[in-house]
Coordinates of C-alpha atoms in Angstrom, one line a residue:
Chain A
M6 CA 0.0 0.0 0.0
I7 CA 1.4 3.4 -1.0
R8 CA 0.0 6.7 0.0
A9 CA 1.5 9.9 -1.5
R10 CA 0.8 13.6 -1.5
I11 CA 3.3 15.3 -3.7
R12 CA 3.8 18.9 -4.7
K13 CA 6.7 20.0 -6.8
N14 CA 7.2 23.3 -8.7
F15 CA 9.6 24.0 -11.5
A16 CA 10.2 27.6 -12.5
A17 CA 10.3 28.4 -16.2
G18 CA 13.7 28.0 -17.7
P19 CA 15.2 29.2 -21.0
E20 CA 13.9 26.1 -22.8
S21 CA 11.0 25.0 -20.6
S22 CA 7.9 26.6 -19.3
A23 CA 6.9 26.5 -15.6
F24 CA 5.4 23.3 -14.4
S25 CA 3.8 22.3 -11.2
L26 CA 2.9 18.8 -10.0
D27 CA 0.2 18.5 -7.3
I28 CA -1.2 15.1 -6.7
Q29 CA -2.5 12.8 -4.1
L30 CA -2.8 9.1 -4.6
E31 CA -3.4 5.9 -2.7
L32 CA -2.7 2.5 -4.2
G33 CA -3.3 -0.9 -2.8
A34 CA -2.1 -4.3 -4.2
G35 CA -2.8 -4.6 -7.9
I36 CA -2.0 -3.0 -11.1
T37 CA -2.7 0.7 -11.5
V38 CA -2.1 2.5 -14.8
L39 CA -1.1 6.1 -14.8
F40 CA -2.4 7.6 -18.0
G41 CA -1.5 10.9 -19.5
P42 CA 0.0 12.8 -22.4
S43 CA 3.7 13.4 -22.6
G44 CA 4.7 16.2 -20.3
A45 CA 1.9 15.6 -17.9
G46 CA 4.4 14.6 -15.1
K47 CA 3.9 10.8 -15.1
T48 CA 7.6 10.0 -14.9
L49 CA 8.1 12.8 -12.4
I50 CA 5.6 11.0 -10.0
L51 CA 7.6 7.8 -10.3
D52 CA 10.9 9.7 -9.7
C53 CA 9.4 11.4 -6.6
I54 CA 8.3 8.0 -5.2
A55 CA 11.6 6.4 -6.0
G56 CA 13.5 9.3 -4.4
F57 CA 15.3 10.6 -7.5
V58 CA 13.5 13.9 -7.3
Q59 CA 12.7 15.6 -4.0
P60 CA 9.2 17.1 -3.8
D61 CA 8.8 20.6 -2.5
E62 CA 6.3 19.4 0.0
G63 CA 4.1 16.4 0.8
R64 CA 4.4 13.0 2.3
I65 CA 5.0 9.6 0.8
L66 CA 4.2 6.5 2.8
L67 CA 5.0 2.9 1.7
D68 CA 3.3 0.4 3.9
D69 CA 4.2 1.8 7.3
A70 CA 7.5 3.4 6.3
I71 CA 7.8 7.1 5.7
L72 CA 9.8 7.7 2.5
F73 CA 9.4 11.4 2.4
D74 CA 7.9 14.0 4.7
G75 CA 8.4 17.6 3.7
A76 CA 7.3 19.0 7.1
A77 CA 9.4 16.6 9.2
H78 CA 12.4 16.9 6.8
V79 CA 12.5 13.1 6.2
N80 CA 13.9 12.1 2.9
I81 CA 15.0 8.5 2.7
P82 CA 17.7 7.9 0.0
P83 CA 16.6 5.9 -3.1
R84 CA 18.7 2.9 -2.1
E85 CA 16.7 2.4 1.1
R86 CA 13.2 2.9 -0.4
R87 CA 12.5 -0.6 -1.6
C88 CA 10.7 0.7 -4.7
G89 CA 11.3 -1.6 -7.7
Y90 CA 11.7 0.6 -10.8
V91 CA 11.7 -0.6 -14.4
F92 CA 13.1 2.3 -16.4
Q93 CA 12.0 3.3 -19.8
N94 CA 15.1 2.1 -21.5
Y95 CA 15.5 -0.7 -19.0
A96 CA 18.9 0.8 -17.8
L97 CA 20.4 -2.7 -17.7
F98 CA 24.1 -2.4 -16.9
P99 CA 25.8 -2.9 -20.3
H100 CA 29.0 -4.3 -18.8
M101 CA 27.4 -7.1 -16.9
S102 CA 25.7 -10.2 -18.0
L103 CA 21.9 -10.6 -17.4
R104 CA 22.8 -12.8 -14.4
G105 CA 25.3 -10.1 -13.2
N106 CA 22.5 -7.5 -13.5
V107 CA 20.1 -9.5 -11.3
D108 CA 23.0 -10.5 -8.9
F109 CA 23.9 -6.8 -8.5
A110 CA 20.5 -6.2 -7.0
A111 CA 20.7 -9.3 -4.7
K112 CA 23.2 -7.8 -2.4
S113 CA 20.9 -8.0 0.6
I114 CA 20.3 -11.7 0.2
P115 CA 22.8 -13.8 2.4
R116 CA 25.7 -15.1 0.3
L117 CA 24.7 -18.8 0.7
E118 CA 21.2 -18.3 -0.7
R119 CA 22.0 -15.7 -3.2
H120 CA 23.1 -17.9 -6.1
R121 CA 19.9 -20.0 -5.8
S122 CA 17.6 -17.0 -5.5
V123 CA 19.1 -15.4 -8.5
T124 CA 18.8 -18.6 -10.5
E125 CA 15.2 -18.9 -9.4
M126 CA 14.4 -15.4 -10.4
L127 CA 16.1 -15.9 -13.8
E128 CA 14.0 -19.0 -14.4
R129 CA 10.8 -17.4 -13.2
F130 CA 11.2 -14.7 -15.9
H131 CA 12.4 -17.2 -18.6
I132 CA 15.9 -15.7 -19.1
A133 CA 17.9 -18.5 -17.5
E134 CA 19.2 -19.8 -20.9
V135 CA 20.6 -16.4 -21.9
A136 CA 21.7 -15.3 -18.4
G137 CA 25.4 -15.4 -19.4
R138 CA 24.9 -12.9 -22.2
R139 CA 25.2 -9.1 -22.1
P140 CA 22.2 -6.9 -22.5
H141 CA 23.1 -5.9 -26.1
E142 CA 23.2 -9.6 -27.1
V143 CA 19.6 -10.4 -26.2
S144 CA 16.2 -9.5 -27.5
G145 CA 14.0 -6.6 -26.4
G146 CA 11.7 -8.9 -24.6
Q147 CA 14.5 -10.6 -22.7
K148 CA 16.0 -7.2 -21.7
Q149 CA 12.6 -6.2 -20.4
R150 CA 12.1 -9.4 -18.4
C151 CA 15.6 -9.1 -17.0
S152 CA 15.0 -5.6 -15.9
I153 CA 11.8 -6.7 -14.2
A154 CA 13.6 -9.7 -12.6
R155 CA 16.3 -7.3 -11.4
A156 CA 13.7 -4.9 -9.9
M157 CA 11.9 -7.8 -8.1
I158 CA 14.8 -9.7 -6.6
G159 CA 15.4 -7.3 -3.7
G160 CA 11.8 -7.9 -2.5
P161 CA 10.4 -4.4 -3.3
K162 CA 7.2 -3.3 -1.6
L163 CA 6.1 -1.5 -4.8
L164 CA 6.9 -1.8 -8.5
L165 CA 7.1 1.2 -10.7
L166 CA 7.2 0.8 -14.5
D167 CA 7.8 3.7 -16.9
E168 CA 6.2 3.0 -20.3
P169 CA 7.2 -0.6 -20.2
A170 CA 5.5 -1.5 -23.6
R171 CA 7.2 1.3 -25.5
G172 CA 9.1 0.0 -28.5
L173 CA 7.8 -3.6 -28.0
D174 CA 5.7 -5.1 -30.8
A175 CA 2.3 -6.7 -30.3
P176 CA 3.3 -10.2 -29.2
L177 CA 5.9 -8.9 -26.7
R178 CA 3.3 -6.5 -25.3
V179 CA 1.0 -9.4 -24.6
E180 CA 3.9 -11.3 -23.0
L181 CA 4.7 -8.3 -20.8
Y182 CA 1.1 -8.1 -19.7
T183 CA 1.2 -11.7 -18.7
V184 CA 4.4 -11.2 -16.8
L185 CA 2.9 -8.2 -14.9
R186 CA -0.2 -10.2 -14.0
Q187 CA 2.0 -13.0 -12.8
I188 CA 3.9 -10.5 -10.5
R189 CA 0.6 -9.2 -9.3
A190 CA -0.6 -12.7 -8.4
E191 CA 2.7 -13.9 -6.9
F192 CA 3.9 -10.9 -5.0
G193 CA 0.8 -9.0 -4.0
I194 CA 2.3 -5.6 -4.1
P195 CA 1.1 -2.4 -5.7
I196 CA 2.2 -2.0 -9.3
L197 CA 2.2 1.4 -10.9
V198 CA 2.5 1.5 -14.7
V199 CA 3.0 4.7 -16.6
T200 CA 1.5 4.7 -20.1
H201 CA 0.1 6.9 -22.8
D202 CA -1.6 4.1 -24.5
L203 CA -5.4 3.6 -23.9
E204 CA -5.4 0.0 -25.0
E205 CA -2.7 -0.7 -22.4
C206 CA -5.0 0.7 -19.7
F207 CA -7.7 -1.7 -20.7
A208 CA -5.3 -4.7 -21.0
L209 CA -3.6 -4.1 -17.7
G210 CA -5.2 -1.9 -15.2
E211 CA -7.5 -2.6 -12.4
E212 CA -7.4 1.0 -11.6
M213 CA -6.7 3.9 -13.8
L214 CA -5.4 7.4 -13.0
V215 CA -5.6 10.2 -15.6
L216 CA -3.0 12.8 -15.3
R217 CA -2.9 16.1 -17.1
D218 CA -0.6 19.1 -16.5
G219 CA 0.5 17.7 -13.1
R220 CA -3.0 17.1 -11.8
L221 CA -5.0 13.9 -11.4
I222 CA -8.2 14.7 -13.2
Q223 CA -10.0 11.3 -13.0
S224 CA -9.6 7.9 -11.5
G225 CA -11.5 4.6 -11.4
P226 CA -11.6 1.3 -13.2
P227 CA -10.3 1.7 -16.8
R228 CA -13.6 0.7 -18.5
K229 CA -15.6 3.1 -16.5
V230 CA -13.1 6.0 -16.9
I231 CA -12.9 5.4 -20.7
E232 CA -16.6 5.0 -21.2
Q233 CA -17.5 8.1 -19.1
P234 CA -14.8 10.7 -19.2
A235 CA -15.1 13.2 -16.4
G236 CA -14.9 16.2 -18.6
I237 CA -14.0 17.6 -22.0
E238 CA -10.3 17.6 -21.0
V239 CA -10.3 13.9 -20.3
A240 CA -12.3 13.1 -23.4
R241 CA -9.9 15.1 -25.5
L242 CA -6.9 13.2 -24.0
F243 CA -8.4 9.9 -25.0
G244 CA -8.6 11.1 -28.6
I245 CA -11.2 8.5 -29.5
Y246 CA -14.4 10.5 -29.1
N247 CA -16.5 12.7 -31.3
L248 CA -17.0 15.9 -29.3
L249 CA -20.1 17.9 -29.8
H250 CA -20.4 21.5 -28.5
V251 CA -24.2 22.0 -28.2
E252 CA -26.6 24.6 -26.9
I253 CA -29.5 23.5 -24.7
R254 CA -32.8 24.6 -26.3
V255 CA -35.3 22.6 -24.3
L256 CA -35.0 20.6 -21.1
D257 CA -37.6 17.9 -20.5
P258 CA -37.0 16.2 -17.1
G259 CA -40.3 14.3 -17.5
R260 CA -39.0 12.3 -20.4
N261 CA -35.4 12.6 -19.3
I262 CA -34.4 14.2 -22.6
S263 CA -33.3 17.6 -24.0
R264 CA -33.5 19.3 -27.3
L265 CA -30.1 20.6 -28.4
R266 CA -28.8 22.9 -31.1
Y267 CA -25.8 21.4 -32.9
G268 CA -24.5 23.8 -35.6
E269 CA -27.5 24.2 -37.9
F270 CA -29.2 21.1 -36.7
E271 CA -31.4 20.3 -33.8
I272 CA -31.0 17.0 -32.1
T273 CA -32.4 15.1 -29.1
G274 CA -30.0 14.5 -26.2
P275 CA -30.0 13.2 -22.7
Y276 CA -31.3 15.3 -19.9
F277 CA -28.8 17.6 -18.2
P278 CA -29.3 17.8 -14.5
G279 CA -28.4 21.2 -13.0
R280 CA -28.2 23.0 -16.4
F281 CA -30.3 25.7 -17.8
K282 CA -31.8 26.5 -21.2
G283 CA -29.2 28.4 -23.3
D284 CA -26.2 26.8 -21.6
R285 CA -23.4 25.6 -24.0
V286 CA -22.3 22.1 -23.0
W287 CA -20.1 19.3 -24.4
L288 CA -21.3 15.9 -25.4
C289 CA -19.2 13.0 -26.6
I290 CA -20.0 9.9 -28.5
H291 CA -17.8 7.0 -29.5
P292 CA -17.3 6.6 -33.3
G293 CA -18.7 3.0 -33.1
H294 CA -22.0 4.3 -31.7
L295 CA -22.8 6.6 -34.6
K296 CA -25.2 5.3 -37.2
V297 CA -24.2 6.4 -40.7
S298 CA -25.9 6.0 -44.0
P299 CA -25.7 7.5 -47.5
A300 CA -27.8 10.7 -47.8
D301 CA -31.1 10.0 -49.6
G302 CA -32.8 13.4 -49.4
K303 CA -34.7 13.3 -46.1
L304 CA -33.4 13.8 -42.6
G305 CA -34.8 11.6 -39.9
P306 CA -34.8 12.5 -36.2
N307 CA -31.4 13.2 -34.7
Q308 CA -29.7 13.0 -38.1
V309 CA -27.3 15.5 -39.6
R310 CA -25.9 15.8 -43.1
V311 CA -22.1 15.6 -43.5
N312 CA -19.5 15.2 -46.3
L313 CA -17.1 12.3 -46.2
L314 CA -13.6 13.6 -46.2
R315 CA -11.6 10.4 -45.8
A316 CA -11.9 6.7 -45.2
V317 CA -9.2 5.0 -43.1
E318 CA -8.8 1.3 -43.1
K319 CA -8.6 -0.2 -39.6
P320 CA -8.0 -3.9 -38.7
Q321 CA -11.6 -4.7 -38.1
A322 CA -13.5 -1.8 -39.6
V323 CA -13.3 1.4 -41.7
R324 CA -13.0 4.7 -40.0
L325 CA -14.9 7.4 -41.8
E326 CA -13.9 11.0 -41.2
F327 CA -16.6 13.6 -42.0
S328 CA -16.8 17.3 -42.1
G329 CA -17.4 18.9 -38.8
D330 CA -14.7 16.9 -37.0
L331 CA -16.9 13.8 -36.8
A332 CA -15.7 10.2 -37.2
A333 CA -17.5 6.9 -37.3
E334 CA -16.5 3.3 -37.5
V335 CA -18.5 1.0 -39.7
P336 CA -17.9 -2.7 -40.7
R337 CA -16.0 -2.9 -44.0
S338 CA -18.8 -4.7 -45.8
Q339 CA -21.2 -1.9 -45.1
F340 CA -18.8 0.7 -46.4
E341 CA -17.8 -1.2 -49.6
R342 CA -21.3 -0.8 -51.1
H343 CA -21.2 3.0 -50.8
K344 CA -17.5 3.8 -51.1
H345 CA -18.0 6.4 -53.9
N346 CA -20.7 8.2 -52.0
R347 CA -19.7 11.7 -50.6
D348 CA -22.9 12.9 -49.0
W349 CA -23.8 11.0 -45.8
V350 CA -26.2 11.3 -42.9
I351 CA -25.1 10.7 -39.4
E352 CA -27.5 9.7 -36.7
F353 CA -26.8 10.3 -33.0
P354 CA -28.5 7.7 -30.9
V355 CA -29.6 9.3 -27.6
E356 CA -28.3 6.4 -25.5
G357 CA -24.8 6.8 -27.1
L358 CA -24.5 10.5 -26.2
R359 CA -22.6 11.2 -23.0
V360 CA -22.6 14.4 -21.1
L361 CA -19.2 15.8 -20.2
Chain B
M21 CA 80.7 7.0 -27.8
Q22 CA 78.7 5.6 -25.0
L23 CA 75.2 7.0 -24.8
D24 CA 73.9 8.0 -21.4
W25 CA 70.5 6.5 -21.0
F26 CA 69.9 7.9 -17.5
P27 CA 67.7 10.8 -18.7
L28 CA 65.3 8.4 -20.4
W29 CA 65.0 6.1 -17.3
L30 CA 64.5 9.1 -15.1
S31 CA 61.8 10.5 -17.3
L32 CA 59.9 7.2 -17.5
R33 CA 60.1 6.8 -13.7
V34 CA 59.1 10.4 -13.0
A35 CA 56.2 10.2 -15.5
A36 CA 55.0 6.9 -14.2
L37 CA 55.1 8.1 -10.6
S38 CA 53.3 11.4 -11.3
T39 CA 50.7 9.6 -13.4
V40 CA 49.9 7.2 -10.5
I41 CA 49.6 10.1 -8.1
A42 CA 47.5 12.1 -10.5
F43 CA 45.3 9.1 -11.1
F44 CA 44.2 8.6 -7.5
G45 CA 44.0 12.2 -6.6
G46 CA 42.6 13.2 -9.9
L47 CA 39.9 10.5 -10.0
A48 CA 38.7 11.5 -6.6
L49 CA 38.5 15.2 -7.6
A50 CA 36.9 14.3 -10.9
Y51 CA 34.2 12.3 -9.2
V52 CA 33.4 15.2 -6.9
L53 CA 33.3 17.6 -9.8
A54 CA 31.1 15.3 -11.9
N55 CA 28.6 14.3 -9.2
R56 CA 28.3 17.0 -6.5
Q57 CA 26.8 20.4 -6.8
F58 CA 28.5 23.1 -4.7
R59 CA 29.6 26.7 -4.8
W60 CA 33.1 27.3 -6.3
K61 CA 32.8 24.1 -8.3
E62 CA 33.6 25.8 -11.6
V63 CA 36.2 27.9 -9.9
I64 CA 38.0 24.8 -8.8
D65 CA 37.6 23.4 -12.3
A66 CA 39.2 26.5 -13.7
A67 CA 42.0 26.4 -11.2
V68 CA 42.7 22.8 -12.2
T69 CA 42.8 23.9 -15.8
L70 CA 45.2 26.8 -15.2
P71 CA 48.4 24.8 -15.5
L72 CA 47.4 23.8 -19.0
V73 CA 47.3 27.4 -20.2
L74 CA 50.0 29.1 -18.1
P75 CA 53.6 29.2 -19.4
P76 CA 55.6 26.4 -17.7
T77 CA 58.1 28.9 -16.5
V78 CA 55.4 30.9 -14.7
L79 CA 54.3 27.7 -13.0
G80 CA 57.9 26.8 -12.2
Y81 CA 58.4 30.2 -10.6
Y82 CA 55.2 29.8 -8.5
L83 CA 56.4 26.4 -7.4
L84 CA 59.9 27.7 -6.5
V85 CA 58.2 30.3 -4.3
V86 CA 55.8 27.9 -2.7
L87 CA 58.2 24.9 -2.3
G88 CA 61.6 26.6 -2.1
R89 CA 63.9 25.8 0.9
Q90 CA 62.9 29.1 2.6
S91 CA 59.1 28.6 2.2
P92 CA 57.0 27.0 4.9
L93 CA 56.1 24.1 2.7
G94 CA 59.7 23.6 1.7
K95 CA 60.8 23.7 5.3
M96 CA 58.1 21.2 6.3
F97 CA 59.1 18.8 3.6
E98 CA 62.7 19.1 4.6
G99 CA 61.7 18.5 8.2
I100 CA 59.8 15.3 7.4
F101 CA 62.1 13.7 4.8
G102 CA 65.4 15.2 5.9
S103 CA 66.3 16.5 2.5
P104 CA 65.0 19.4 0.4
L105 CA 62.4 18.9 -2.3
V106 CA 63.6 21.4 -4.9
F107 CA 66.5 20.4 -7.2
T108 CA 65.9 16.7 -6.6
W109 CA 64.2 14.1 -8.8
K110 CA 61.1 14.5 -6.5
A111 CA 60.7 18.0 -7.7
A112 CA 60.7 16.6 -11.3
V113 CA 57.7 14.5 -10.2
V114 CA 56.0 17.5 -8.9
A115 CA 56.6 19.3 -12.2
A116 CA 55.2 16.4 -14.2
L117 CA 52.3 16.3 -11.9
F118 CA 51.3 19.7 -13.0
H119 CA 51.0 18.4 -16.6
A120 CA 49.4 15.0 -15.9
G121 CA 46.9 16.2 -13.2
P122 CA 44.9 18.7 -15.1
L123 CA 44.6 16.4 -18.1
L124 CA 43.5 13.5 -16.0
I125 CA 41.0 15.5 -14.0
K126 CA 39.4 17.2 -17.0
S127 CA 39.2 14.0 -19.0
S128 CA 38.0 11.8 -16.1
R129 CA 35.3 14.4 -15.2
A130 CA 34.1 14.4 -18.8
A131 CA 34.2 10.6 -18.9
L132 CA 32.3 10.2 -15.7
E133 CA 29.7 12.8 -16.8
S134 CA 29.2 11.0 -20.1
V135 CA 28.0 7.8 -18.3
D136 CA 24.2 7.7 -18.8
R137 CA 22.7 8.8 -15.4
S138 CA 20.0 6.2 -15.7
Y139 CA 22.5 3.5 -14.9
E140 CA 23.6 5.2 -11.7
R141 CA 20.0 5.8 -10.8
A142 CA 19.2 2.2 -11.4
A143 CA 22.1 1.2 -9.2
R144 CA 20.9 3.4 -6.4
N145 CA 17.4 2.2 -6.8
L146 CA 18.7 -1.4 -6.5
G147 CA 20.1 -0.6 -3.0
A148 CA 23.7 0.2 -3.9
T149 CA 25.7 2.6 -1.8
E150 CA 27.5 5.6 -3.5
W151 CA 30.8 3.7 -3.1
R152 CA 29.4 0.6 -4.9
V153 CA 27.7 2.7 -7.6
F154 CA 31.1 4.3 -8.3
W155 CA 33.2 1.1 -8.4
R156 CA 30.6 -1.2 -10.0
V157 CA 28.8 1.1 -12.4
S158 CA 30.3 4.5 -13.1
L159 CA 33.9 3.5 -13.2
P160 CA 33.5 0.4 -15.4
L161 CA 31.4 2.3 -17.8
A162 CA 33.8 5.2 -18.0
W163 CA 36.9 3.0 -17.7
R164 CA 38.2 3.1 -21.2
S165 CA 38.0 6.9 -21.5
I166 CA 39.7 7.2 -18.2
L167 CA 42.4 4.8 -19.2
A168 CA 42.9 6.7 -22.4
A169 CA 43.3 9.8 -20.3
V170 CA 45.8 8.1 -18.0
V171 CA 47.9 7.1 -21.1
L172 CA 47.8 10.7 -22.4
A173 CA 48.7 12.1 -19.0
F174 CA 51.7 9.8 -18.9
A175 CA 52.8 11.0 -22.4
R176 CA 52.4 14.6 -21.3
A177 CA 54.3 14.0 -18.0
L178 CA 57.1 12.5 -20.0
G179 CA 57.8 15.7 -21.9
D180 CA 57.9 18.5 -19.4
F181 CA 60.7 21.0 -19.8
G182 CA 59.8 24.4 -18.4
I183 CA 58.7 23.5 -14.8
T184 CA 61.4 20.8 -14.4
I185 CA 64.2 23.1 -15.3
M186 CA 62.9 25.7 -12.9
I187 CA 62.4 23.6 -9.8
A188 CA 64.5 20.4 -10.5
G189 CA 67.2 22.0 -12.4
N190 CA 69.7 20.4 -14.8
I191 CA 71.9 18.1 -12.7
P192 CA 73.2 15.3 -14.9
G193 CA 72.7 11.9 -13.4
R194 CA 70.3 13.3 -10.8
T195 CA 67.6 15.5 -12.1
Q196 CA 68.3 15.6 -15.9
T197 CA 65.2 14.3 -17.6
V198 CA 65.0 13.6 -21.3
A199 CA 63.6 17.0 -22.3
V200 CA 66.3 18.8 -20.3
A201 CA 69.0 16.5 -21.6
I202 CA 68.0 17.2 -25.2
Y203 CA 68.2 20.9 -24.6
D204 CA 71.6 20.4 -22.9
A205 CA 72.9 18.2 -25.7
V206 CA 72.0 20.8 -28.3
E207 CA 73.5 23.6 -26.3
S208 CA 76.7 21.7 -25.9
G209 CA 76.9 20.5 -29.5
N210 CA 76.3 16.8 -28.8
G211 CA 74.1 16.3 -31.9
M212 CA 74.2 12.5 -31.7
L213 CA 72.7 12.4 -28.2
A214 CA 70.1 15.0 -29.1
R215 CA 69.0 13.1 -32.2
T216 CA 68.8 9.7 -30.4
L217 CA 66.8 11.1 -27.5
V218 CA 64.4 13.0 -29.9
L219 CA 63.8 9.9 -31.9
V220 CA 63.2 7.7 -28.8
I221 CA 60.9 10.1 -27.2
S222 CA 58.9 10.6 -30.4
A223 CA 58.5 6.8 -30.8
V224 CA 57.3 6.5 -27.2
A225 CA 54.8 9.3 -27.7
L226 CA 53.5 7.8 -30.9
L227 CA 53.0 4.4 -29.3
V228 CA 51.3 5.9 -26.3
L229 CA 48.9 8.0 -28.6
S230 CA 47.9 4.9 -30.6
I231 CA 47.1 3.1 -27.4
A232 CA 45.0 6.0 -26.2
N233 CA 43.1 6.1 -29.5
R234 CA 42.4 2.5 -29.4
L235 CA 41.1 2.8 -25.8
G236 CA 39.0 5.7 -26.8
A237 CA 36.9 3.6 -29.2
K238 CA 33.7 2.5 -27.5
R239 CA 33.0 -1.1 -26.7
F240 CA 29.3 -1.8 -26.3
G241 CA 28.1 -1.1 -29.8
S242 CA 27.9 2.4 -31.0
T243 CA 26.3 3.8 -27.9
Y244 CA 25.8 3.0 -24.2
T245 CA 22.1 3.7 -24.3
P246 CA 20.1 0.7 -25.3
V247 CA 16.8 2.0 -26.7

């Protein structure tokens, strides 16, 4: 269990603008993903917890040990923090074999047991056969597993991973996720994974934290967070949603709906509690929830007319990009029949529209 | 005519001893300069560099003043070792030190600073003390560059003339190093001795430089950072 309250300010420099980190988090056993765009301060949080960066103020507690307390001037050095850290480039010592790397971290284990423990760890992460090689002689996946094995052998009370899937191709990612779930099951410690990949949040996280500009702006189970972004900022970060800026024309609490003005069109939306007629609000809808069809003259309820700008092939579907910054995903078969059509109609199902 | 090889042996001994002293002292100072932040850091760095740019005679004069028999340091040395420092072979070591030291400190600092910080961070994160980080991670990764610097420092120490003649003098068979002996040979018209020593010292320098270049080449692929 780790509890942290961290504040850190950076003044503007010649090449950087001012930045402030101000967060509070509490993680129990299990995998938590820390999601955010680059420059949000994700790595900075890891560095504060691991002790490489000293916060201006705050308090970091790992189990019952105080790692940092600004008010009491406690600042435990990194080597005594027992925070496993898997660096972005793995940071395996290039002049040691994989075994040497793991052994380096096993200093606290009594000499008689050390060899066996290291061997066990190498076997557990399937790098025993290449243990005698140097890092530059093994594959990316093996480097990754070695760096995790090295982080785990000292018996850390917390594991931090900085963009662990970066630069790995799809099969290795899947393997990495398996390894992390294995650690989660066998060691029962909190695991904090930094990522800017939404799919990774889904694949890994039991809990998800969304960080932007040094602030945590949403947290919860990944599915819930992604399906219901807490605001326009979060929805923009995810980059998957159609965002509609609408004006409320009519509110109908009885039928739990509203009438909204969207550009030149009027559509039916969900009811907005606590809002007034005339307010401008944001809605979002997933591209897969839009219904699209070629224009045939008449507009039905909740339909708007758009031009097709571009069709992008995706593995399972076709992504259609329309005028007005709207995008929809449709099965390929459905699109093939109308692929030369330019004028389309989009329908917004009321149940697909989410209030931000 | 029998050639006198004493100057060459003396030069090699003096250069080797001063390089060893410069190595231990210089490495410690280089580590502090590379890893610690403190006031006066760059002032110290500049002071260390000074001998590289000052005329050797100026340095020699300073040293004479500081280490001469009438100076406090000179008296202290004489009190401890029973003989004066200046105009002995030990003074030649001090002179060589002022060439080898700055080179070693500057190069070692650069070498230590060029080690990717993430390795040192990783080592600390894995429970290593600063001592262990230095000996097991920083030094092995910077080792070849530092060794190249040692070799260069040795070559530089081999060739000092100005400081040596100021504080060790030109006493044949006692303080006459190669550089001084060559000057002496030319002055006294002993062309044979001058030519031989010039050729020998050039060959040694060339050999040392080629070793340094080979050491300078990196070992773990083209870069230390695996991405």
